[in-house]
mmCIF file of C-alpha atoms in Angstrom:
data_model
loop_
_atom_site.group_PDB
_atom_site.id
_atom_site.type_symbol
_atom_site.label_atom_id
_atom_site.label_comp_id
_atom_site.label_asym_id
_atom_site.label_seq_id
_atom_site.Cartn_x
_atom_site.Cartn_y
_atom_site.Cartn_z
ATOM 1 C CA MET A 115 9.752 54.587 10.616
ATOM 2 C CA THR A 116 12.891 52.555 10.022
ATOM 3 C CA VAL A 117 13.861 49.232 11.581
ATOM 4 C CA ARG A 118 16.294 50.918 13.929
ATOM 5 C CA HIS A 119 13.534 53.209 15.217
ATOM 6 C CA LEU A 120 11.263 50.234 15.831
ATOM 7 C CA LEU A 121 14.046 48.442 17.739
ATOM 8 C CA ALA A 122 14.602 51.571 19.784
ATOM 9 C CA TYR A 123 10.912 51.642 20.733
ATOM 10 C CA ILE A 124 11.049 48.044 21.933
ATOM 11 C CA PHE A 125 14.306 48.634 23.769
ATOM 12 C CA ILE A 126 13.026 51.752 25.547
ATOM 13 C CA ILE A 127 9.748 50.084 26.518
ATOM 14 C CA SER A 128 11.522 47.003 27.870
ATOM 15 C CA ALA A 129 14.041 49.122 29.725
ATOM 16 C CA GLY A 130 11.344 51.197 31.417
ATOM 17 C CA SER A 131 9.465 48.111 32.468
ATOM 18 C CA PHE A 132 12.249 46.211 34.229
ATOM 19 C CA SER A 133 14.764 48.529 35.864
ATOM 20 C CA ASN A 134 15.946 52.084 36.314
ATOM 21 C CA GLN A 135 19.431 51.027 35.196
ATOM 22 C CA ARG A 136 18.059 50.005 31.808
ATOM 23 C CA CYS A 137 16.257 53.356 31.569
ATOM 24 C CA ALA A 138 19.628 55.023 31.524
ATOM 25 C CA ASN A 139 20.698 52.734 28.703
ATOM 26 C CA ALA A 140 17.481 53.527 26.838
ATOM 27 C CA ALA A 141 18.171 57.259 27.143
ATOM 28 C CA ILE A 142 21.577 56.717 25.529
ATOM 29 C CA ALA A 143 19.936 54.748 22.697
ATOM 30 C CA ALA A 144 17.372 57.496 22.183
ATOM 31 C CA GLU A 145 20.061 60.154 21.873
ATOM 32 C CA THR A 146 21.990 57.981 19.442
ATOM 33 C CA ILE A 147 19.221 57.495 16.891
ATOM 34 C CA ASP A 148 17.143 60.654 17.298
ATOM 35 C CA ASP A 149 16.976 62.217 13.823
ATOM 36 C CA GLY A 150 13.763 64.177 14.150
ATOM 37 C CA LEU A 151 11.171 61.403 14.472
ATOM 38 C CA PRO A 152 9.088 61.297 17.673
ATOM 39 C CA LEU A 153 10.343 58.742 20.230
ATOM 40 C CA PRO A 154 8.688 57.550 23.450
ATOM 41 C CA SER A 155 9.401 59.508 26.560
ATOM 42 C CA VAL A 156 12.144 57.725 28.501
ATOM 43 C CA ASN A 157 11.325 59.493 31.762
ATOM 44 C CA ALA A 158 7.730 58.347 31.567
ATOM 45 C CA GLN A 159 8.928 54.736 31.724
ATOM 46 C CA CYS A 160 11.747 55.281 34.276
ATOM 47 C CA THR A 161 9.896 54.444 37.468
ATOM 48 C CA PRO A 162 10.523 51.702 40.012
ATOM 49 C CA LEU A 163 8.469 48.588 39.636
ATOM 50 C CA ALA A 164 6.399 49.449 42.661
ATOM 51 C CA GLU A 165 5.244 52.712 41.099
ATOM 52 C CA THR A 166 4.603 51.018 37.762
ATOM 53 C CA GLU A 167 2.379 48.468 39.450
ATOM 54 C CA THR A 168 0.448 51.289 41.105
ATOM 55 C CA VAL A 169 -0.385 52.771 37.712
ATOM 56 C CA HIS A 170 -1.334 49.344 36.347
ATOM 57 C CA PRO A 171 -2.701 47.548 39.459
ATOM 58 C CA ILE A 172 -2.203 43.799 39.478
ATOM 59 C CA ASP A 173 -3.189 41.451 42.289
ATOM 60 C CA SER A 174 0.202 40.327 43.590
ATOM 61 C CA SER A 175 -1.378 37.485 45.551
ATOM 62 C CA ALA A 176 -2.681 35.925 42.352
ATOM 63 C CA VAL A 177 0.118 36.852 39.948
ATOM 64 C CA SER A 178 3.836 36.384 40.396
ATOM 65 C CA PRO A 179 6.128 39.454 40.153
ATOM 66 C CA SER A 180 7.604 38.206 36.869
ATOM 67 C CA ALA A 181 4.132 37.719 35.372
ATOM 68 C CA SER A 182 3.190 41.206 36.588
ATOM 69 C CA ARG A 183 6.189 42.713 34.816
ATOM 70 C CA ILE A 184 5.392 40.784 31.623
ATOM 71 C CA ALA A 185 1.761 41.948 31.681
ATOM 72 C CA THR A 186 2.784 45.568 32.246
ATOM 73 C CA THR A 187 5.334 45.384 29.433
ATOM 74 C CA ALA A 188 2.739 43.868 27.088
ATOM 75 C CA MET A 189 0.302 46.678 27.880
ATOM 76 C CA ASN A 190 2.955 49.300 27.159
ATOM 77 C CA ILE A 191 3.915 47.636 23.879
ATOM 78 C CA GLY A 192 0.236 47.521 22.861
ATOM 79 C CA ASN A 193 -0.167 51.249 23.561
ATOM 80 C CA LYS A 194 2.966 52.055 21.584
ATOM 81 C CA ALA A 195 1.749 49.926 18.669
ATOM 82 C CA ILE A 196 -1.462 51.967 18.503
ATOM 83 C CA ASP A 197 0.550 55.186 18.643
ATOM 84 C CA LEU A 198 2.783 54.007 15.797
ATOM 85 C CA ILE A 199 -0.329 53.583 13.612
ATOM 86 C CA THR A 200 -2.315 56.658 14.626
ATOM 87 C CA ASN A 201 0.428 59.151 15.600
ATOM 88 C CA ARG A 202 2.742 58.888 12.643
ATOM 89 C CA PRO A 203 4.908 61.896 11.742
ATOM 90 C CA ILE A 204 2.831 64.729 10.301
ATOM 91 C CA LYS A 205 3.263 64.896 6.522
ATOM 92 C CA TYR A 206 0.765 67.648 5.738
ATOM 93 C CA ASP A 207 0.534 71.401 6.174
ATOM 94 C CA THR A 208 -1.411 72.033 9.400
ATOM 95 C CA LEU A 209 -2.517 75.416 8.100
ATOM 96 C CA TYR A 210 -4.622 73.493 5.560
ATOM 97 C CA ILE A 211 -5.282 70.118 7.178
ATOM 98 C CA GLN A 212 -5.770 69.251 10.852
ATOM 99 C CA ARG A 213 -6.742 66.286 12.958
ATOM 100 C CA PRO A 214 -9.880 66.671 15.118
ATOM 101 C CA GLN A 215 -9.121 67.276 18.783
ATOM 102 C CA ASN A 216 -11.255 64.273 19.754
ATOM 103 C CA ASP A 217 -9.965 60.815 18.871
ATOM 104 C CA TRP A 218 -13.254 58.878 18.826
ATOM 105 C CA THR A 219 -16.162 59.466 16.442
ATOM 106 C CA PHE A 220 -19.592 57.850 16.587
ATOM 107 C CA ARG A 221 -22.070 58.289 13.737
ATOM 108 C CA LEU A 222 -25.455 57.217 12.405
ATOM 109 C CA ARG A 223 -25.815 56.679 8.654
ATOM 110 C CA PHE A 224 -28.456 56.369 5.987
ATOM 111 C CA SER A 225 -27.208 55.016 2.643
ATOM 112 C CA ASN A 226 -28.894 54.732 -0.741
ATOM 113 C CA ASN A 227 -27.498 52.718 -3.661
ATOM 114 C CA GLY A 228 -28.658 52.813 -7.267
ATOM 115 C CA ALA A 229 -27.638 51.384 -10.630
ATOM 116 C CA ALA A 230 -28.603 51.356 -14.311
ATOM 117 C CA VAL A 231 -27.621 49.252 -17.297
ATOM 118 C CA GLY A 232 -28.314 49.627 -20.997
ATOM 119 C CA ILE A 233 -27.406 48.081 -24.350
ATOM 120 C CA LYS A 234 -27.991 48.933 -27.993
ATOM 121 C CA THR A 235 -26.873 46.837 -30.951
ATOM 122 C CA ASN A 236 -27.694 45.833 -34.521
ATOM 123 C CA ILE A 237 -28.976 42.282 -34.968
ATOM 124 C CA GLN A 238 -30.785 40.492 -37.787
ATOM 125 C CA GLY A 239 -31.431 43.738 -39.642
ATOM 126 C CA GLY A 240 -32.959 45.500 -36.665
ATOM 127 C CA VAL A 241 -31.901 47.448 -33.573
ATOM 128 C CA LEU A 242 -32.116 45.838 -30.129
ATOM 129 C CA THR A 243 -32.157 48.165 -27.089
ATOM 130 C CA ALA A 244 -32.620 47.760 -23.357
ATOM 131 C CA ASP A 245 -32.608 50.340 -20.558
ATOM 132 C CA LEU A 246 -33.142 48.882 -17.102
ATOM 133 C CA GLN A 247 -32.838 49.851 -13.443
ATOM 134 C CA PRO A 248 -33.039 47.757 -10.269
ATOM 135 C CA HIS A 249 -34.818 48.697 -7.084
ATOM 136 C CA LYS A 250 -33.001 51.357 -5.130
ATOM 137 C CA ASN A 251 -31.213 49.706 -2.230
ATOM 138 C CA TYR A 252 -31.024 51.599 1.051
ATOM 139 C CA SER A 253 -29.703 50.797 4.505
ATOM 140 C CA ILE A 254 -29.603 52.253 8.014
ATOM 141 C CA GLY A 255 -26.545 51.764 10.176
ATOM 142 C CA ALA A 256 -24.005 53.067 12.654
ATOM 143 C CA GLY A 257 -20.252 53.190 12.975
ATOM 144 C CA ILE A 258 -17.451 54.073 15.354
ATOM 145 C CA SER A 259 -13.850 55.037 14.577
ATOM 146 C CA TYR A 260 -10.631 55.955 16.371
ATOM 147 C CA LYS A 261 -8.479 58.497 14.543
ATOM 148 C CA GLY A 262 -9.935 57.437 11.222
ATOM 149 C CA ILE A 263 -9.634 53.672 11.827
ATOM 150 C CA GLY A 264 -13.067 52.208 12.439
ATOM 151 C CA ILE A 265 -15.899 49.926 11.482
ATOM 152 C CA SER A 266 -19.522 50.445 10.496
ATOM 153 C CA ALA A 267 -22.442 48.203 9.602
ATOM 154 C CA GLY A 268 -25.900 48.712 8.161
ATOM 155 C CA ILE A 269 -29.059 46.749 7.518
ATOM 156 C CA ASN A 270 -31.629 46.961 4.751
ATOM 157 C CA PRO A 271 -35.167 46.951 6.225
ATOM 158 C CA LYS A 272 -36.371 45.040 3.155
ATOM 159 C CA ILE A 273 -34.833 41.839 4.506
ATOM 160 C CA PHE A 274 -37.855 41.592 6.804
ATOM 161 C CA HIS A 275 -40.262 41.644 3.859
ATOM 162 C CA LYS A 276 -41.228 38.840 1.513
ATOM 163 C CA THR A 277 -39.185 39.059 -1.710
ATOM 164 C CA ASP A 278 -40.849 36.390 -3.927
ATOM 165 C CA GLY A 279 -37.448 34.819 -4.585
ATOM 166 C CA ASN A 280 -35.799 38.010 -5.862
ATOM 167 C CA HIS A 281 -32.532 39.279 -4.425
ATOM 168 C CA ASP A 282 -30.704 42.603 -4.229
ATOM 169 C CA PHE A 283 -27.323 42.423 -2.496
ATOM 170 C CA ASN A 284 -24.754 45.226 -2.128
ATOM 171 C CA PHE A 285 -21.369 45.014 -0.420
ATOM 172 C CA ARG A 286 -18.923 47.885 -0.097
ATOM 173 C CA ILE A 287 -15.563 48.465 1.553
ATOM 174 C CA SER A 288 -13.477 51.635 1.285
ATOM 175 C CA SER A 289 -10.438 53.360 2.710
ATOM 176 C CA TYR A 290 -9.480 57.025 2.323
ATOM 177 C CA THR A 291 -6.208 58.690 3.341
ATOM 178 C CA ASN A 292 -4.660 62.017 2.415
ATOM 179 C CA ARG A 293 -2.226 60.333 0.018
ATOM 180 C CA TYR A 294 -4.217 57.421 -1.484
ATOM 181 C CA GLY A 295 -7.432 55.426 -1.111
ATOM 182 C CA PHE A 296 -9.759 52.894 -2.712
ATOM 183 C CA GLU A 297 -13.396 51.801 -3.070
ATOM 184 C CA PHE A 298 -14.499 48.225 -3.634
ATOM 185 C CA GLN A 299 -18.164 47.448 -4.351
ATOM 186 C CA TYR A 300 -20.035 44.318 -5.387
ATOM 187 C CA GLN A 301 -23.663 44.154 -6.525
ATOM 188 C CA SER A 302 -25.833 41.125 -7.266
ATOM 189 C CA THR A 303 -29.483 41.697 -8.164
ATOM 190 C CA ASN A 304 -32.359 40.435 -10.305
ATOM 191 C CA THR A 305 -34.776 43.274 -9.496
ATOM 192 C CA PHE A 306 -34.249 45.115 -12.797
ATOM 193 C CA THR A 307 -37.297 46.561 -14.494
ATOM 194 C CA GLY A 308 -37.579 48.600 -17.679
ATOM 195 C CA THR A 309 -38.179 48.431 -21.393
ATOM 196 C CA SER A 310 -36.479 46.433 -24.133
ATOM 197 C CA SER A 311 -37.291 46.997 -27.794
ATOM 198 C CA TYR A 312 -36.519 45.548 -31.195
ATOM 199 C CA ASN A 313 -37.287 48.063 -33.922
ATOM 200 C CA GLU A 314 -40.858 49.150 -33.061
ATOM 201 C CA ASP A 315 -41.727 46.183 -30.825
ATOM 202 C CA GLU A 316 -41.399 46.772 -27.082
ATOM 203 C CA TYR A 317 -41.204 44.350 -24.211
ATOM 204 C CA GLN A 318 -41.711 45.340 -20.557
ATOM 205 C CA MET A 319 -39.214 43.480 -18.451
ATOM 206 C CA GLY A 320 -40.142 42.759 -14.844
ATOM 207 C CA GLU A 321 -38.312 41.626 -11.727
ATOM 208 C CA GLY A 322 -36.621 38.261 -11.999
ATOM 209 C CA GLU A 323 -36.266 38.354 -15.803
ATOM 210 C CA THR A 324 -32.715 39.714 -15.761
ATOM 211 C CA ASP A 325 -29.741 39.059 -13.525
ATOM 212 C CA LEU A 326 -26.666 41.181 -12.855
ATOM 213 C CA ASP A 327 -23.437 40.467 -10.947
ATOM 214 C CA MET A 328 -20.981 43.350 -11.006
ATOM 215 C CA LEU A 329 -17.716 44.178 -9.260
ATOM 216 C CA ILE A 330 -16.286 47.723 -9.208
ATOM 217 C CA ALA A 331 -12.906 48.825 -7.830
ATOM 218 C CA ASN A 332 -11.531 52.383 -7.837
ATOM 219 C CA ALA A 333 -8.244 53.747 -6.500
ATOM 220 C CA TYR A 334 -6.693 57.216 -6.349
ATOM 221 C CA TYR A 335 -3.399 58.898 -5.509
ATOM 222 C CA VAL A 336 -3.293 62.569 -4.439
ATOM 223 C CA LEU A 337 -0.337 64.592 -5.719
ATOM 224 C CA ASN A 338 -0.946 67.607 -3.448
ATOM 225 C CA HIS A 339 -1.561 65.576 -0.297
ATOM 226 C CA ARG A 340 0.069 68.199 1.934
ATOM 227 C CA HIS A 341 -2.792 70.658 1.316
ATOM 228 C CA PHE A 342 -5.731 68.626 -0.019
ATOM 229 C CA SER A 343 -7.507 66.015 2.127
ATOM 230 C CA MET A 344 -9.883 63.440 0.634
ATOM 231 C CA PRO A 345 -10.850 61.943 4.042
ATOM 232 C CA ALA A 346 -11.802 65.411 5.303
ATOM 233 C CA ALA A 347 -14.637 65.276 2.775
ATOM 234 C CA LEU A 348 -15.588 61.591 2.759
ATOM 235 C CA THR A 349 -14.939 60.278 6.299
ATOM 236 C CA GLN A 350 -14.250 63.451 8.324
ATOM 237 C CA SER A 351 -11.221 61.858 10.007
ATOM 238 C CA TYR A 352 -9.407 65.097 9.100
ATOM 239 C CA ILE A 353 -10.575 68.715 8.912
ATOM 240 C CA GLN A 354 -9.849 70.884 5.872
ATOM 241 C CA ARG A 355 -9.119 74.404 7.176
ATOM 242 C CA ARG A 356 -8.332 76.193 3.911
ATOM 243 C CA SER A 357 -9.537 75.626 0.359
ATOM 244 C CA ALA A 358 -7.221 73.508 -1.779
ATOM 245 C CA GLY A 359 -7.230 71.235 -4.800
ATOM 246 C CA SER A 360 -5.050 68.559 -6.330
ATOM 247 C CA LEU A 361 -4.453 66.467 -9.409
ATOM 248 C CA LEU A 362 -5.550 62.868 -8.862
ATOM 249 C CA LEU A 363 -4.073 59.741 -10.413
ATOM 250 C CA GLY A 364 -6.731 57.069 -10.785
ATOM 251 C CA ALA A 365 -7.329 53.435 -11.683
ATOM 252 C CA SER A 366 -10.634 51.598 -12.171
ATOM 253 C CA MET A 367 -11.894 48.122 -12.850
ATOM 254 C CA VAL A 368 -15.422 47.002 -13.828
ATOM 255 C CA LEU A 369 -16.084 43.258 -14.055
ATOM 256 C CA GLY A 370 -19.379 41.397 -14.324
ATOM 257 C CA LYS A 371 -22.168 39.862 -16.352
ATOM 258 C CA PHE A 372 -25.728 40.787 -17.244
ATOM 259 C CA HIS A 373 -28.198 38.333 -18.778
ATOM 260 C CA THR A 374 -31.883 37.511 -19.212
ATOM 261 C CA ASN A 375 -33.599 34.842 -17.161
ATOM 262 C CA TYR A 376 -36.893 34.156 -18.925
ATOM 263 C CA PRO A 377 -37.486 30.591 -20.172
ATOM 264 C CA ASP A 378 -35.628 29.350 -23.242
ATOM 265 C CA ASP A 379 -38.904 28.491 -24.998
ATOM 266 C CA ASP A 380 -40.133 32.062 -24.618
ATOM 267 C CA ASP A 381 -39.668 33.327 -28.189
ATOM 268 C CA GLN A 382 -41.378 36.690 -27.744
ATOM 269 C CA PHE A 383 -38.034 38.423 -27.322
ATOM 270 C CA PHE A 384 -34.279 37.956 -27.621
ATOM 271 C CA HIS A 385 -32.224 36.171 -24.988
ATOM 272 C CA PHE A 386 -28.989 38.036 -24.384
ATOM 273 C CA LYS A 387 -25.967 37.829 -22.082
ATOM 274 C CA THR A 388 -23.218 40.417 -21.792
ATOM 275 C CA LYS A 389 -19.869 39.862 -20.072
ATOM 276 C CA ILE A 390 -18.087 43.069 -19.115
ATOM 277 C CA GLY A 391 -14.389 43.465 -18.382
ATOM 278 C CA LEU A 392 -12.966 46.986 -18.317
ATOM 279 C CA TYR A 393 -9.660 48.235 -16.865
ATOM 280 C CA GLY A 394 -8.720 51.894 -16.961
ATOM 281 C CA LEU A 395 -6.105 54.442 -15.889
ATOM 282 C CA GLY A 396 -6.599 58.179 -15.708
ATOM 283 C CA VAL A 397 -5.844 61.622 -14.346
ATOM 284 C CA GLY A 398 -8.432 63.894 -12.766
ATOM 285 C CA TYR A 399 -8.856 66.716 -10.311
ATOM 286 C CA GLY A 400 -10.419 67.247 -6.894
ATOM 287 C CA TYR A 401 -11.147 70.391 -4.923
ATOM 288 C CA ASN A 402 -12.140 71.128 -1.332
ATOM 289 C CA PHE A 403 -13.883 74.477 -0.971
ATOM 290 C CA VAL A 404 -13.973 75.709 2.641
ATOM 291 C CA ILE A 405 -16.666 78.223 3.598
ATOM 292 C CA LYS A 406 -16.217 80.031 6.925
ATOM 293 C CA ARG A 407 -14.089 77.161 8.258
ATOM 294 C CA ASN A 408 -17.081 75.025 9.290
ATOM 295 C CA PHE A 409 -18.610 74.176 5.903
ATOM 296 C CA LEU A 410 -16.854 72.104 3.241
ATOM 297 C CA VAL A 411 -17.868 71.337 -0.353
ATOM 298 C CA HIS A 412 -15.935 68.631 -2.194
ATOM 299 C CA LEU A 413 -16.059 67.707 -5.871
ATOM 300 C CA SER A 414 -13.713 65.413 -7.798
ATOM 301 C CA LEU A 415 -13.783 63.663 -11.151
ATOM 302 C CA VAL A 416 -11.339 61.155 -12.633
ATOM 303 C CA PRO A 417 -11.917 59.969 -16.237
ATOM 304 C CA ASN A 418 -10.100 56.644 -16.551
ATOM 305 C CA LEU A 419 -9.150 55.701 -20.090
ATOM 306 C CA THR A 420 -9.949 52.059 -20.832
ATOM 307 C CA VAL A 421 -6.671 50.289 -21.568
ATOM 308 C CA ILE A 422 -8.012 46.701 -21.479
ATOM 309 C CA ASN A 423 -11.464 45.667 -22.708
ATOM 310 C CA SER A 424 -12.519 42.010 -22.503
ATOM 311 C CA THR A 425 -16.239 42.390 -23.264
ATOM 312 C CA ASP A 426 -18.413 40.067 -25.323
ATOM 313 C CA MET A 427 -22.142 39.543 -25.962
ATOM 314 C CA THR A 428 -24.259 36.476 -26.734
ATOM 315 C CA ILE A 429 -27.731 36.819 -28.316
ATOM 316 C CA ASP A 430 -29.984 33.771 -28.706
ATOM 317 C CA GLY A 431 -26.994 31.481 -28.230
ATOM 318 C CA TYR A 432 -24.824 33.223 -30.825
ATOM 319 C CA ARG A 433 -21.678 34.941 -29.556
ATOM 320 C CA HIS A 434 -21.011 38.297 -31.178
ATOM 321 C CA ASP A 435 -17.412 39.400 -31.592
ATOM 322 C CA ILE A 436 -17.139 42.987 -30.415
ATOM 323 C CA ASP A 437 -14.439 45.130 -31.938
ATOM 324 C CA LYS A 438 -12.747 47.095 -29.194
ATOM 325 C CA SER A 439 -13.012 50.831 -29.776
ATOM 326 C CA PHE A 440 -10.743 53.579 -28.548
ATOM 327 C CA PRO A 441 -11.125 55.633 -26.550
ATOM 328 C CA ASP A 442 -13.688 54.540 -23.936
ATOM 329 C CA PHE A 443 -13.839 55.740 -20.369
ATOM 330 C CA ILE A 444 -14.755 54.771 -16.840
ATOM 331 C CA LEU A 445 -15.822 57.993 -15.140
ATOM 332 C CA VAL A 446 -15.373 58.132 -11.365
ATOM 333 C CA GLY A 447 -16.833 61.020 -9.410
ATOM 334 C CA ARG A 448 -17.015 61.857 -5.718
ATOM 335 C CA TYR A 449 -18.844 64.614 -3.860
ATOM 336 C CA ALA A 450 -19.431 65.759 -0.289
ATOM 337 C CA PHE A 451 -21.105 68.487 1.712
ATOM 338 C CA VAL A 452 -19.809 68.620 5.282
ATOM 339 C CA TYR A 453 -20.649 70.824 8.246
ATOM 340 C CA ASN A 454 -18.502 70.708 11.413
ATOM 341 C CA LYS A 455 -19.817 72.407 14.534
ATOM 342 C CA ASN A 456 -18.004 71.849 17.798
ATOM 343 C CA ARG A 457 -18.149 68.058 18.228
ATOM 344 C CA TYR A 458 -20.993 67.502 15.759
ATOM 345 C CA ILE A 459 -20.625 66.427 12.115
ATOM 346 C CA PHE A 460 -23.325 66.577 9.444
ATOM 347 C CA SER A 461 -22.442 65.242 6.008
ATOM 348 C CA LEU A 462 -23.874 64.169 2.675
ATOM 349 C CA SER A 463 -21.369 62.319 0.527
ATOM 350 C CA GLY A 464 -21.206 59.789 -2.266
ATOM 351 C CA PHE A 465 -19.568 58.540 -5.421
ATOM 352 C CA PHE A 466 -20.593 57.343 -8.859
ATOM 353 C CA ASN A 467 -19.166 55.166 -11.630
ATOM 354 C CA HIS A 468 -20.179 55.403 -15.255
ATOM 355 C CA ALA A 469 -18.591 52.841 -17.578
ATOM 356 C CA TYR A 470 -19.483 52.771 -21.239
ATOM 357 C CA TYR A 471 -18.431 51.287 -24.559
ATOM 358 C CA ASP A 472 -19.497 52.852 -27.845
ATOM 359 C CA LYS A 473 -18.603 51.244 -31.175
ATOM 360 C CA HIS A 474 -19.753 53.108 -34.282
ATOM 361 C CA ALA A 475 -19.444 50.610 -37.115
ATOM 362 C CA GLU A 476 -21.559 48.360 -39.304
ATOM 363 C CA ASN A 477 -22.213 46.069 -36.319
ATOM 364 C CA TYR A 478 -23.053 48.879 -33.956
ATOM 365 C CA TYR A 479 -22.737 48.073 -30.267
ATOM 366 C CA TYR A 480 -23.195 50.287 -27.228
ATOM 367 C CA TYR A 481 -23.568 49.568 -23.554
ATOM 368 C CA TYR A 482 -23.279 51.397 -20.274
ATOM 369 C CA TYR A 483 -23.295 50.573 -16.595
ATOM 370 C CA GLU A 484 -23.863 53.130 -13.835
ATOM 371 C CA LYS A 485 -23.450 52.649 -10.116
ATOM 372 C CA TRP A 486 -23.892 55.319 -7.476
ATOM 373 C CA THR A 487 -24.007 55.594 -3.687
ATOM 374 C CA ALA A 488 -25.251 58.470 -1.520
ATOM 375 C CA ARG A 489 -24.750 58.595 2.228
ATOM 376 C CA LEU A 490 -26.254 60.931 4.823
ATOM 377 C CA SER A 491 -24.654 60.839 8.283
ATOM 378 C CA VAL A 492 -24.746 62.552 11.653
ATOM 379 C CA GLY A 493 -21.697 62.133 13.868
ATOM 380 C CA TYR A 494 -20.441 63.078 17.312
ATOM 381 C CA ARG A 495 -16.764 63.259 18.343
ATOM 382 C CA LEU A 496 -16.022 61.841 21.786
#
């Protein structure tokens, strides 16, 4: 959509709203700039004001004729603005990808989020390890969308229970289109439990003894976007009609910190804090496998090579310089199982991140961070 097309839209709308004479001028403008892109119907707007007011009834006793025309014009402009967003020129092969016949979709969702973190390093002649996991975080929610543009919200039932001062917060926002998309997720929790060890001595770590704040961002670009649809698998705003795959260009970022919280005078184990900063770029592949037109299986994996690593670790107040190794990866995977039947949608979808750093040297250092989300949904197209 160029500027001249946008001006033509406004001109045609205004012309149809005020006079039949201007409709004729709008028709001339439409013929002048028509180069294959869809334009509003001039005839649909070329009606006398009396007929226009019948379609959009306005109380003439309470509103002046000029105000009535302005209100009608504003309504038409609003409708055209929505069409410009949702009815853009088709840039995909309709033999492979189609829009659902129904514009509105309502769905119920159940989501489950999980994570894991681990470290292993040499210190003071021994080997320090930790492998921990927080409580699984789940939520129940609902959402509504119009042609793929929508909003959803969920609630974790645990908020109604006593937490003894512990917290487990997850926030996620995502957008998927046939050409590109992104995921943005933030986690803050101190519900980690697991085992830490130093040589043969083990320490059971309970809730509240560690704290994690982590931010993850992933983005992708689809090279074969005319035949392969990511939203058909993950949001069902499109329907994949034939099996297809594509190379994916990816980018990832993992930022955060992980540290112990037990008192400073507690000398039964090491106090450690790790700051993580990873930035990666990569190339991967995704495939949509269509079974009997109604069932879709999606799998994709993008290994992002770490190009910037700003990680450091502090143990008992002493900061350890960590030599940056090469290569390290941030693995990003997505999956979906979708069943479309008439207006009903049943889907199980999710994604996972696995970021790790592995330095094999005299001062050995290894860590990993995993984050995954699974979502079960039932939808109905209106």
